Coordinates of C-alpha atoms in Angstrom, one line a residue:
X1 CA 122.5 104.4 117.4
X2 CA 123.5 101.3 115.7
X3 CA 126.5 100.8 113.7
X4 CA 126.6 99.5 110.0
X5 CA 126.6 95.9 110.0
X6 CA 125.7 95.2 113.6
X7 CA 122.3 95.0 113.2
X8 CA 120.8 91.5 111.7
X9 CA 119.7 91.5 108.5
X10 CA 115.8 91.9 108.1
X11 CA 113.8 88.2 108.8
X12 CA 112.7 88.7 105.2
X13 CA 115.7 88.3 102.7
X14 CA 117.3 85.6 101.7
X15 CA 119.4 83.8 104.1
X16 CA 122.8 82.4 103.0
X17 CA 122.4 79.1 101.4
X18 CA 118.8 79.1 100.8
X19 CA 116.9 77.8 97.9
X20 CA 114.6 80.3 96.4
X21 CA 111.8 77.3 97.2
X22 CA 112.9 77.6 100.5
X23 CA 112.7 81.4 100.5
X24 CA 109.8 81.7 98.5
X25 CA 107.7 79.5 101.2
X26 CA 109.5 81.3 104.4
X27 CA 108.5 85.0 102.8
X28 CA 104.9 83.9 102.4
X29 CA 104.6 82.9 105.9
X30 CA 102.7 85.9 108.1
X31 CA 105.2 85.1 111.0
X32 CA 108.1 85.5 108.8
X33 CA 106.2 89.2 107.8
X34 CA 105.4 90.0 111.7
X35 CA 109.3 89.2 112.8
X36 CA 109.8 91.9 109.1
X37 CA 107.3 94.3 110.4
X38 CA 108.8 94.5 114.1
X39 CA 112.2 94.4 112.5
X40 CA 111.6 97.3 110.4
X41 CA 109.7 99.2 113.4
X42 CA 112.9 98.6 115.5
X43 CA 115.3 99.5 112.9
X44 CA 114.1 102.7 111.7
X45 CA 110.3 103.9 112.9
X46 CA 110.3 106.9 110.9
X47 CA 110.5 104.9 107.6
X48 CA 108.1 102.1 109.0
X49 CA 105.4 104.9 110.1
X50 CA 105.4 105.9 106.4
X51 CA 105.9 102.7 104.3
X52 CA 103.8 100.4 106.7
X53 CA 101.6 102.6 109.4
X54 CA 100.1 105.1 107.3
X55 CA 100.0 102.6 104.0
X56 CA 97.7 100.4 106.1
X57 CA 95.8 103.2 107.2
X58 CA 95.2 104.1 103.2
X59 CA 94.1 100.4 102.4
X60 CA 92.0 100.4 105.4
X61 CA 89.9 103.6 104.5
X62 CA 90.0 102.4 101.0
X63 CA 88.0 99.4 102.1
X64 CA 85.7 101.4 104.5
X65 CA 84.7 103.6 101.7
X66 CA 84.4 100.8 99.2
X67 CA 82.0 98.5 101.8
X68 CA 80.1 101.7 102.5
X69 CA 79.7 102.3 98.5
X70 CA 78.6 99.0 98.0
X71 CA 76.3 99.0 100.7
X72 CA 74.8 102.1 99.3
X73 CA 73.9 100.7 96.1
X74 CA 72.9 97.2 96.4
X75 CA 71.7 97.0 99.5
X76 CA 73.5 93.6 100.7
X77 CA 76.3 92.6 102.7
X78 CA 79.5 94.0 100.7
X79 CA 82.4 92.0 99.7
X80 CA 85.9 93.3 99.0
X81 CA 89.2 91.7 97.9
X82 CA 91.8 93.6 98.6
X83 CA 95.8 92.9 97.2
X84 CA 99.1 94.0 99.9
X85 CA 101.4 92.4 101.6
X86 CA 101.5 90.1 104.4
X87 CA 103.0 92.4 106.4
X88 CA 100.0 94.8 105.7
X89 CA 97.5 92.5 106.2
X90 CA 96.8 92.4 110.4
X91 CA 97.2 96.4 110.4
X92 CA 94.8 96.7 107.6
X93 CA 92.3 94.0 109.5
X94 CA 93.2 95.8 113.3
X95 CA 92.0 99.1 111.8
X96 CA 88.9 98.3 110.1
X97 CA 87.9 96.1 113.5
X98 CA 88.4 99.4 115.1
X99 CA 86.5 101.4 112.7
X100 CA 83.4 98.2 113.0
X101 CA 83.5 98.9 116.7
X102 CA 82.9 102.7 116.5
X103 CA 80.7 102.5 113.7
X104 CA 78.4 100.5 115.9
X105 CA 79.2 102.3 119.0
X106 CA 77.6 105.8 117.4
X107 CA 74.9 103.9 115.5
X108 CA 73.5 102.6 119.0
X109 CA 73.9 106.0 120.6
X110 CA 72.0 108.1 117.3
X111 CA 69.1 104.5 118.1
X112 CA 70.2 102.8 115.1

């Protein structure tokens, strides 16, 4: 258990004595939203599970059932842009790798 005020403050805010140009650039950097992500995980998971892990889990079957939609109807390779944060962005990618490499695992067992 950590006391109030020991902990360091989250990689993301605003550091003493920095310009919001400076700031602005450092929060739009995906190490600065990893070192967030990790901070948040650390600091308290049950919070992080919800506002990160399962958010990312939302945008990633969002996408899965928008490529698949697409696919349906046109036919051709589907494209979708999709708006979150940096710090969602390599859970959203991890999962829908994942979700490729079943996806072709079962296809090639059913002789797809």
């Amino acid at each position: 258990q950590t006391t109030l005020g020991q902990r360091p403050p989250d990689p993301i805010r605003r550091r003493p004595e920095e310009t919001l140009p400076n700031w602005e650039s450092r929060r739009r950097s995906q190490t600065t939203a990893r070192a967030s992500k990790e901070y948040g995980q650390q600091a308290n998971p049950n919070f992080h599970h919800v506002v990160v892990e399962q958010r990312d889990e939302r945008f990633a079957r969002a996408c899965q059932e928008a490529i698949a939609d697409d696919r349906n109807n046109n036919k051709q390779q589907a494209v979708v842009l999709v708006v979150c944060g940096l710090v969602h962005v390599e859970g959203i990618v991890e999962r829908l790798k994942l979700r490729h490499v079943s996806e072709s695992e079962t296809d090639s067992e059913d002789g797809v």
